[in-house]
Short mmCIF file of C-alpha atoms and ligand atoms in Angstrom, two decimals:
data_model
loop_
_atom_site.label_atom_id
_atom_site.label_comp_id
_atom_site.label_asym_id
_atom_site.label_seq_id
_atom_site.Cartn_x
_atom_site.Cartn_y
_atom_site.Cartn_z
CA MET A 1 -18.45 -4.72 -16.71
CA THR A 2 -19.52 -7.44 -14.28
CA ILE A 3 -17.45 -9.74 -12.14
CA SER A 4 -16.65 -13.06 -13.88
CA ALA A 5 -18.95 -16.01 -13.21
CA LEU A 6 -15.96 -18.40 -13.35
CA GLU A 7 -15.58 -20.37 -10.15
CA ALA A 8 -13.00 -18.65 -7.97
CA ALA A 9 -10.13 -20.56 -6.38
CA PRO A 10 -10.28 -20.57 -2.56
CA ILE A 11 -8.50 -17.79 -0.68
CA ARG A 12 -5.30 -19.31 0.72
CA THR A 13 -3.01 -18.18 3.53
CA ASP A 14 -0.78 -21.27 3.34
CA TRP A 15 1.30 -20.25 0.31
CA THR A 16 4.84 -21.62 0.29
CA ARG A 17 7.84 -19.65 -0.92
CA GLU A 18 8.37 -22.34 -3.60
CA GLU A 19 4.86 -21.82 -4.98
CA ILE A 20 5.32 -18.07 -5.05
CA ALA A 21 8.75 -18.39 -6.71
CA ALA A 22 7.18 -20.67 -9.33
CA LEU A 23 4.59 -17.98 -10.11
CA PHE A 24 7.36 -15.39 -10.59
CA ASP A 25 9.12 -17.86 -12.94
CA LEU A 26 6.10 -18.32 -15.25
CA PRO A 27 6.38 -16.98 -18.80
CA PHE A 28 5.32 -13.33 -18.53
CA THR A 29 2.17 -13.59 -20.66
CA GLU A 30 1.01 -16.71 -18.77
CA LEU A 31 1.57 -14.99 -15.41
CA VAL A 32 -0.35 -11.86 -16.45
CA PHE A 33 -3.15 -14.01 -17.93
CA ARG A 34 -3.53 -15.95 -14.67
CA ALA A 35 -3.47 -12.75 -12.60
CA ALA A 36 -6.08 -11.18 -14.90
CA GLU A 37 -8.31 -14.25 -14.42
CA VAL A 38 -8.08 -13.98 -10.62
CA HIS A 39 -8.71 -10.24 -10.86
CA ARG A 40 -11.90 -10.78 -12.85
CA GLN A 41 -13.20 -13.42 -10.45
CA HIS A 42 -13.32 -10.91 -7.60
CA HIS A 43 -13.27 -7.39 -9.00
CA ALA A 44 -14.72 -5.38 -11.87
CA ALA A 45 -11.63 -5.23 -14.06
CA ASP A 46 -12.43 -1.81 -15.53
CA GLU A 47 -12.75 -0.10 -12.14
CA VAL A 48 -9.87 1.53 -10.30
CA GLN A 49 -10.12 2.94 -6.80
CA LEU A 50 -8.98 6.56 -6.42
CA CYS A 51 -7.23 7.52 -3.19
CA THR A 52 -5.74 10.87 -2.22
CA LEU A 53 -2.69 11.22 -0.04
CA LEU A 54 -1.83 14.11 2.28
CA SER A 55 1.25 14.53 4.42
CA ILE A 56 -0.14 15.86 7.71
CA LYS A 57 3.31 15.95 9.34
CA THR A 58 6.35 16.04 7.11
CA GLY A 59 10.04 15.27 7.68
CA GLY A 60 12.23 15.09 10.77
CA CYS A 61 11.56 11.37 11.31
CA ALA A 62 13.90 9.51 13.66
CA GLU A 63 13.79 6.24 11.67
CA ASP A 64 16.53 5.45 9.16
CA CYS A 65 14.51 3.89 6.30
CA GLY A 66 17.06 3.96 3.45
CA TYR A 67 14.52 5.04 0.81
CA CYS A 68 12.85 7.88 2.67
CA SER A 69 13.31 11.60 2.10
CA GLN A 70 11.72 12.34 5.48
CA SER A 71 14.29 10.61 7.66
CA VAL A 72 16.63 12.84 9.71
CA HIS A 73 19.36 10.46 8.50
CA ALA A 74 18.81 11.58 4.88
CA ASP A 75 20.21 14.72 3.32
CA SER A 76 17.25 15.30 1.02
CA GLY A 77 16.42 18.93 1.79
CA VAL A 78 12.89 18.07 3.00
CA GLU A 79 11.98 20.50 5.77
CA ALA A 80 10.37 19.24 8.95
CA THR A 81 6.90 20.60 9.76
CA LYS A 82 4.57 20.32 12.73
CA LEU A 83 1.33 18.34 12.67
CA MET A 84 -1.16 20.25 10.49
CA ASP A 85 -4.21 21.99 11.95
CA VAL A 86 -7.41 20.00 11.86
CA ARG A 87 -9.14 22.70 9.77
CA GLN A 88 -6.41 22.66 7.11
CA VAL A 89 -6.59 18.87 6.82
CA LEU A 90 -10.37 19.01 6.43
CA GLN A 91 -10.04 21.62 3.68
CA SER A 92 -7.71 19.31 1.74
CA ALA A 93 -10.09 16.39 2.28
CA ALA A 94 -12.98 18.45 0.88
CA GLN A 95 -10.92 19.21 -2.26
CA ALA A 96 -10.07 15.53 -2.67
CA LYS A 97 -13.74 14.62 -2.38
CA ASP A 98 -14.68 17.18 -5.03
CA ALA A 99 -12.02 15.66 -7.31
CA GLY A 100 -13.78 12.25 -7.03
CA SER A 101 -11.56 10.56 -4.47
CA GLN A 102 -13.08 7.71 -2.50
CA ARG A 103 -10.46 7.51 0.22
CA PHE A 104 -8.37 10.09 2.03
CA CYS A 105 -5.01 8.77 3.27
CA MET A 106 -2.99 10.81 5.73
CA GLY A 107 0.65 10.21 6.52
CA ALA A 108 2.88 11.43 9.33
CA ALA A 109 6.66 11.11 9.40
CA TRP A 110 6.81 9.55 12.84
CA ARG A 111 8.41 6.46 14.31
CA ASN A 112 5.18 6.31 16.32
CA PRO A 113 2.51 8.83 17.35
CA LYS A 114 2.97 10.44 20.75
CA GLN A 115 0.06 10.29 23.13
CA ARG A 116 -0.21 14.11 23.05
CA ASP A 117 -0.89 13.97 19.28
CA MET A 118 -3.70 11.45 19.51
CA GLY A 119 -6.46 13.97 20.36
CA LYS A 120 -5.86 15.90 17.13
CA ILE A 121 -5.54 12.70 15.09
CA VAL A 122 -8.88 11.46 16.45
CA GLU A 123 -10.53 14.80 15.57
CA ILE A 124 -9.14 14.57 12.03
CA VAL A 125 -10.44 11.02 11.54
CA LYS A 126 -13.90 12.00 12.77
CA GLY A 127 -13.94 15.12 10.58
CA VAL A 128 -12.96 13.35 7.36
CA ARG A 129 -15.42 10.55 7.99
CA ALA A 130 -18.20 13.06 8.57
CA MET A 131 -17.58 14.26 5.00
CA GLY A 132 -18.46 10.79 3.74
CA MET A 133 -14.95 9.72 2.76
CA GLU A 134 -13.08 6.62 3.83
CA THR A 135 -10.16 7.38 6.10
CA CYS A 136 -6.67 5.90 6.14
CA MET A 137 -3.80 6.89 8.39
CA THR A 138 -0.12 5.97 8.38
CA LEU A 139 1.57 7.20 11.54
CA GLY A 140 4.27 4.60 12.23
CA MET A 141 4.19 1.96 14.97
CA LEU A 142 1.10 1.79 17.20
CA THR A 143 0.41 0.35 20.62
CA ARG A 144 -2.74 -1.70 21.00
CA GLU A 145 -4.29 1.18 22.98
CA GLN A 146 -3.59 3.65 20.17
CA ALA A 147 -5.07 1.23 17.63
CA ASP A 148 -8.20 1.02 19.82
CA GLN A 149 -8.40 4.83 20.00
CA LEU A 150 -8.22 5.07 16.21
CA ALA A 151 -10.82 2.32 15.80
CA GLU A 152 -13.14 4.13 18.18
CA ALA A 153 -12.72 7.34 16.17
CA GLY A 154 -13.93 5.35 13.14
CA LEU A 155 -10.65 4.97 11.22
CA ASP A 156 -11.31 2.70 8.24
CA TYR A 157 -7.73 1.71 7.27
CA TYR A 158 -4.25 1.80 8.74
CA ASN A 159 -1.25 1.70 6.40
CA HIS A 160 1.94 0.13 7.71
CA ASN A 161 4.22 -1.41 5.11
CA ILE A 162 6.49 -4.40 5.63
CA ASP A 163 8.44 -2.79 2.75
CA THR A 164 10.39 -5.85 1.53
CA GLY A 165 11.21 -9.50 2.25
CA PRO A 166 12.42 -10.42 5.75
CA GLU A 167 16.02 -11.11 4.65
CA TYR A 168 16.49 -7.79 2.84
CA TYR A 169 14.65 -5.74 5.48
CA GLU A 170 17.64 -5.14 7.74
CA ARG A 171 19.71 -3.87 4.82
CA VAL A 172 17.14 -1.07 4.38
CA ILE A 173 16.13 -0.13 7.95
CA SER A 174 18.04 -0.58 11.20
CA THR A 175 15.96 1.40 13.70
CA ARG A 176 13.09 -1.11 13.88
CA THR A 177 12.59 -4.74 12.91
CA MET A 178 10.19 -6.60 10.65
CA ASP A 179 8.69 -8.10 13.84
CA ASP A 180 7.99 -4.57 15.14
CA ARG A 181 6.08 -3.91 11.93
CA LEU A 182 4.16 -7.19 12.16
CA ASN A 183 3.26 -6.41 15.80
CA THR A 184 1.68 -3.11 14.76
CA LEU A 185 -0.23 -4.88 11.98
CA GLY A 186 -1.48 -7.32 14.65
CA HIS A 187 -2.67 -4.45 16.87
CA VAL A 188 -4.46 -2.85 13.91
CA ARG A 189 -6.16 -6.13 12.99
CA GLU A 190 -7.19 -6.87 16.59
CA ALA A 191 -8.64 -3.37 16.95
CA GLY A 192 -10.88 -4.12 13.96
CA ILE A 193 -9.31 -1.59 11.55
CA ASN A 194 -8.76 -2.70 7.94
CA VAL A 195 -5.13 -3.39 7.16
CA CYS A 196 -3.18 -1.71 4.34
CA SER A 197 0.29 -3.18 3.99
CA GLY A 198 2.67 -3.54 1.09
CA GLY A 199 6.13 -2.43 0.18
CA ILE A 200 8.61 -1.11 -2.32
CA VAL A 201 10.18 -2.84 -5.28
CA GLY A 202 13.37 -1.64 -6.92
CA MET A 203 15.47 -1.12 -3.80
CA GLY A 204 18.24 -3.40 -5.10
CA GLU A 205 16.55 -6.50 -3.68
CA THR A 206 16.67 -9.86 -5.48
CA ARG A 207 13.70 -11.73 -6.88
CA ALA A 208 14.00 -14.09 -3.87
CA ASP A 209 13.45 -11.03 -1.65
CA ARG A 210 10.34 -10.13 -3.66
CA VAL A 211 9.14 -13.72 -3.17
CA GLY A 212 9.71 -13.28 0.59
CA PHE A 213 7.83 -9.97 0.52
CA VAL A 214 4.69 -11.43 -1.10
CA HIS A 215 5.00 -14.58 1.04
CA THR A 216 5.01 -12.55 4.30
CA LEU A 217 1.81 -10.72 3.35
CA ALA A 218 0.03 -13.69 1.77
CA THR A 219 0.58 -15.91 4.84
CA LEU A 220 -0.76 -13.44 7.40
CA GLU A 221 -3.72 -14.99 9.20
CA ARG A 222 -5.87 -12.70 7.12
CA HIS A 223 -4.63 -10.91 4.00
CA PRO A 224 -4.39 -7.12 4.10
CA GLU A 225 -7.45 -5.48 2.55
CA SER A 226 -5.09 -3.17 0.62
CA VAL A 227 -1.63 -3.95 -0.71
CA PRO A 228 0.29 -0.93 -2.00
CA VAL A 229 3.09 -1.83 -4.41
CA ASN A 230 5.46 1.13 -4.63
CA ALA A 231 8.26 1.45 -7.16
CA LEU A 232 11.18 3.13 -5.43
CA VAL A 233 11.23 6.87 -6.05
CA PRO A 234 14.97 7.47 -5.89
CA VAL A 235 15.55 10.61 -3.84
CA LYS A 236 18.98 12.27 -3.83
CA GLY A 237 20.47 12.30 -0.34
CA THR A 238 18.83 9.04 0.74
CA VAL A 239 20.92 5.86 0.98
CA LEU A 240 18.95 4.08 -1.74
CA GLY A 241 18.47 7.08 -3.99
CA ASP A 242 22.22 7.64 -4.02
CA MET A 243 22.96 3.95 -4.48
CA LEU A 244 20.71 3.77 -7.54
CA ALA A 245 22.28 6.92 -8.99
CA ASP A 246 25.69 5.23 -8.72
CA THR A 247 24.54 1.80 -9.99
CA PRO A 248 21.77 2.43 -12.52
CA LEU A 249 21.72 -1.25 -13.43
CA ALA A 250 20.24 -1.97 -9.99
CA LYS A 251 17.01 -0.25 -11.14
CA ILE A 252 14.18 -2.75 -11.44
CA ASP A 253 12.89 -3.28 -14.95
CA ASP A 254 9.24 -2.66 -15.76
CA ILE A 255 8.50 -6.30 -16.55
CA GLU A 256 9.75 -7.45 -13.14
CA PHE A 257 7.66 -4.72 -11.50
CA VAL A 258 4.54 -5.97 -13.31
CA ARG A 259 5.42 -9.56 -12.36
CA THR A 260 5.40 -8.50 -8.68
CA VAL A 261 1.95 -6.92 -9.09
CA ALA A 262 0.66 -10.07 -10.82
CA VAL A 263 1.98 -12.43 -8.14
CA ALA A 264 0.50 -10.24 -5.38
CA ARG A 265 -2.86 -10.34 -7.19
CA ILE A 266 -2.81 -14.14 -7.54
CA CYS A 267 -1.78 -14.77 -3.92
CA MET A 268 -4.18 -12.20 -2.40
CA PRO A 269 -7.22 -12.30 -4.71
CA LEU A 270 -9.57 -10.10 -2.67
CA ALA A 271 -7.10 -7.35 -1.79
CA MET A 272 -7.05 -3.98 -3.46
CA VAL A 273 -3.61 -3.92 -5.09
CA ARG A 274 -2.50 -0.31 -5.25
CA LEU A 275 -0.12 1.02 -7.87
CA SER A 276 1.46 3.52 -5.50
CA ALA A 277 4.68 5.54 -5.60
CA GLY A 278 6.69 5.65 -8.83
CA ARG A 279 3.83 6.06 -11.33
CA GLU A 280 5.07 9.49 -12.28
CA SER A 281 8.10 8.02 -14.03
CA MET A 282 6.29 4.91 -15.32
CA SER A 283 5.18 4.72 -18.95
CA GLU A 284 1.48 4.46 -19.74
CA ALA A 285 2.19 1.04 -21.24
CA THR A 286 3.71 -0.24 -17.99
CA GLN A 287 0.78 1.12 -15.99
CA ALA A 288 -1.63 -0.52 -18.46
CA LEU A 289 0.19 -3.85 -17.97
CA ALA A 290 -0.02 -3.42 -14.19
CA PHE A 291 -3.81 -2.85 -14.43
CA MET A 292 -4.02 -5.93 -16.65
CA ALA A 293 -2.04 -7.85 -14.01
CA GLY A 294 -4.57 -6.95 -11.32
CA ALA A 295 -3.66 -3.55 -9.91
CA ASN A 296 -6.94 -1.77 -9.12
CA SER A 297 -6.16 1.25 -7.01
CA ILE A 298 -4.02 4.39 -7.39
CA PHE A 299 -3.09 7.60 -5.63
CA THR A 300 -4.41 10.63 -7.49
CA GLY A 301 -3.18 14.23 -7.40
CA ASP A 302 0.16 15.72 -8.29
CA LYS A 303 1.91 14.96 -5.00
CA LEU A 304 2.40 11.87 -2.83
CA LEU A 305 3.89 12.75 0.57
CA THR A 306 6.97 14.62 -0.64
CA ALA A 307 7.47 13.13 -4.12
CA PRO A 308 5.62 14.12 -7.30
CA ASN A 309 2.73 11.99 -8.58
CA ALA A 310 1.26 11.58 -12.06
CA GLY A 311 -1.42 14.29 -11.56
CA ASP A 312 -5.16 14.37 -12.25
CA ASP A 313 -4.98 15.51 -15.87
CA SER A 314 -2.62 12.78 -16.99
CA ASP A 315 -4.59 10.18 -15.02
CA ALA A 316 -7.87 11.31 -16.60
CA ALA A 317 -6.23 10.98 -20.03
CA LEU A 318 -4.84 7.54 -19.15
CA PHE A 319 -8.21 6.29 -17.88
CA GLN A 320 -9.86 7.56 -21.05
CA ARG A 321 -7.33 5.80 -23.27
CA LEU A 322 -7.59 2.53 -21.33
CA GLY A 323 -11.38 2.62 -20.81
CA LEU A 324 -11.01 2.56 -17.03
CA LYS A 325 -13.35 4.27 -14.58
CA ALA A 326 -13.28 5.33 -10.93
CA MET A 327 -14.50 2.67 -8.52
CA GLN A 328 -17.63 3.68 -6.61
CA GLY A 329 -18.82 0.56 -4.83
CA GLU A 330 -17.61 -1.43 -1.87
CA GLU A 331 -14.37 -3.39 -1.82
CA PRO A 332 -14.86 -7.18 -2.05
CA MET A 333 -12.93 -8.06 1.09
CA ARG A 334 -14.92 -5.69 3.27
CA ALA A 335 -18.20 -6.88 1.77
CA ALA A 336 -17.19 -10.51 2.40
CA ALA A 337 -16.16 -9.72 5.99
CA GLN A 338 -19.54 -8.10 6.62
CA GLN A 339 -21.23 -11.28 5.45
CA GLY A 340 -18.97 -13.27 7.79
CA ALA A 341 -17.47 -15.17 4.84
CA CYS A 342 -14.00 -13.75 4.62
CA ARG A 343 -12.48 -14.94 7.86
CA ALA A 344 -13.65 -18.52 7.48
CA GLU A 345 -12.44 -18.66 3.89
CA SER A 346 -9.02 -17.31 4.70
CA ILE A 347 -8.12 -19.87 7.35
CA PRO A 348 -6.47 -22.89 5.71
CA ALA A 349 -7.98 -26.33 6.25
CA GLU A 350 -6.22 -28.40 8.97
N1 SAM B 1 6.18 6.95 8.93
C1 SAM B 1 5.17 6.05 8.56
C2 SAM B 1 5.71 4.68 8.22
O1 SAM B 1 6.85 4.55 7.83
O2 SAM B 1 4.96 3.73 8.37
C3 SAM B 1 4.30 6.52 7.46
C4 SAM B 1 4.84 7.21 6.22
S1 SAM B 1 5.91 6.28 5.18
C5 SAM B 1 6.51 7.53 4.14
C6 SAM B 1 4.86 5.25 4.20
C7 SAM B 1 5.50 4.33 3.19
O3 SAM B 1 5.85 5.06 2.02
C8 SAM B 1 6.77 3.60 3.55
O4 SAM B 1 6.55 2.48 4.35
C9 SAM B 1 7.30 3.19 2.18
O5 SAM B 1 6.84 1.92 1.82
C10 SAM B 1 6.74 4.27 1.25
N2 SAM B 1 7.81 5.14 0.74
C11 SAM B 1 8.49 6.08 1.42
N3 SAM B 1 9.44 6.66 0.65
C12 SAM B 1 9.36 6.06 -0.56
C13 SAM B 1 10.10 6.20 -1.78
N4 SAM B 1 11.10 7.06 -1.90
N5 SAM B 1 9.75 5.42 -2.82
C14 SAM B 1 8.75 4.53 -2.72
N6 SAM B 1 8.03 4.35 -1.58
C15 SAM B 1 8.33 5.09 -0.51
C1 DTB B 2 2.38 3.66 0.48
O1 DTB B 2 2.62 2.43 0.41
N1 DTB B 2 2.81 4.56 -0.38
C2 DTB B 2 2.40 5.89 0.01
C3 DTB B 2 1.47 5.61 1.22
N2 DTB B 2 1.64 4.22 1.43
C4 DTB B 2 1.59 6.38 2.45
C5 DTB B 2 3.56 6.78 0.28
C6 DTB B 2 4.50 6.88 -0.88
C7 DTB B 2 5.56 7.83 -0.53
C8 DTB B 2 6.43 8.16 -1.70
C9 DTB B 2 7.56 9.05 -1.35
C10 DTB B 2 7.20 10.43 -0.90
O2 DTB B 2 6.20 11.01 -1.32
O3 DTB B 2 7.99 10.95 -0.12
FE1 SF4 B 3 10.01 7.79 8.99
FE2 SF4 B 3 8.12 6.46 7.67
FE3 SF4 B 3 10.09 7.72 6.35
FE4 SF4 B 3 10.66 5.53 7.72
S1 SF4 B 3 9.28 5.67 5.95
S2 SF4 B 3 11.83 7.44 7.74
S3 SF4 B 3 9.25 5.72 9.44
S4 SF4 B 3 8.52 8.67 7.57
#
């Protein structure tokens, strides 16, 4: 399938909350139709990017993110490990490559990387890149110097989620602020690394919070190249997992989840919108709607960081049923940036 010849709307970073709220309020079929149009203007709609995730340092994290099984503040039973050996990480990367993955994403349960860890991290980035895979790391908050070190090592992407809208943020995390997160995203951008930033829906937030979440990302000076949209995986022993177990009505419904994907697609047309955590418990029909609404990237394999994932066999079956195929080519935002078009386009007219 080719990318639509329809004239694309300009890329905007001046979205207002009212405009974004109005998109959420559209009749569902109209919203999905509009998102599908935007999707087709910039992406091949039958191609989905495959990414593999590996936890290179699990558990024992000092932050108190209310959703996370890896926080020391949670009673989730996840055991803390040390940073993995470089060789072990490279073995996993080789397996992911053999399984058809385009990108290898590595996560560490840290508030921020310590300087003594950076040597190993740099070696890992160089090793995975040498295998011909794209690299992504998520290590917590970074200083500008650390971002420069990662850029020099050749890191392609850095994932750092804003997680939710600014007003709901402090109900979920108290050990760092939304501004801390935005500062790290600024360091990553300035260092020249591609930005991956998204969040979680289904944490008991309101639709207004979801509007604030998309608004924060869509009004960054330049949109993130990747926007992961996670559905909360409720883990027993975490604040939010336990809250949802006690108040099942707080669980987000599938239609509202797909609406969030569609609005993200419309507001950030060039971004890769990743259907991330939560797919394991999502019906095939909901996932199909999310792909229709512009999601075009997934995590493959049977494990995320600590939570289960859909698994390669069920994904292969789903792709077959939906007529989807693994993306091979370059992402549109990176291609545009290389041609010098993206930055100019994304700055609103005075
Ligand atoms: N420690 C680093 C950080 O927080 O940036 C990296 C790892 S952290 C686990 C990466 C992201 O995974 C979080 O920002 C959050 O959006 C997502 N996540 C964590 N636990 C989740 C859960 N139970 N359900 C859905 N998403 C989750
Ligand atoms: C993102 O937004 N989702 C991924 C990745 N970035 C690092 C992580 C999902 C974690 C799900 C819960 C777990 O596995 O513990
Ligand atoms: Fe730590 Fe990241 Fe989990 Fe927060 S989301 S507790 S920073 S591992």
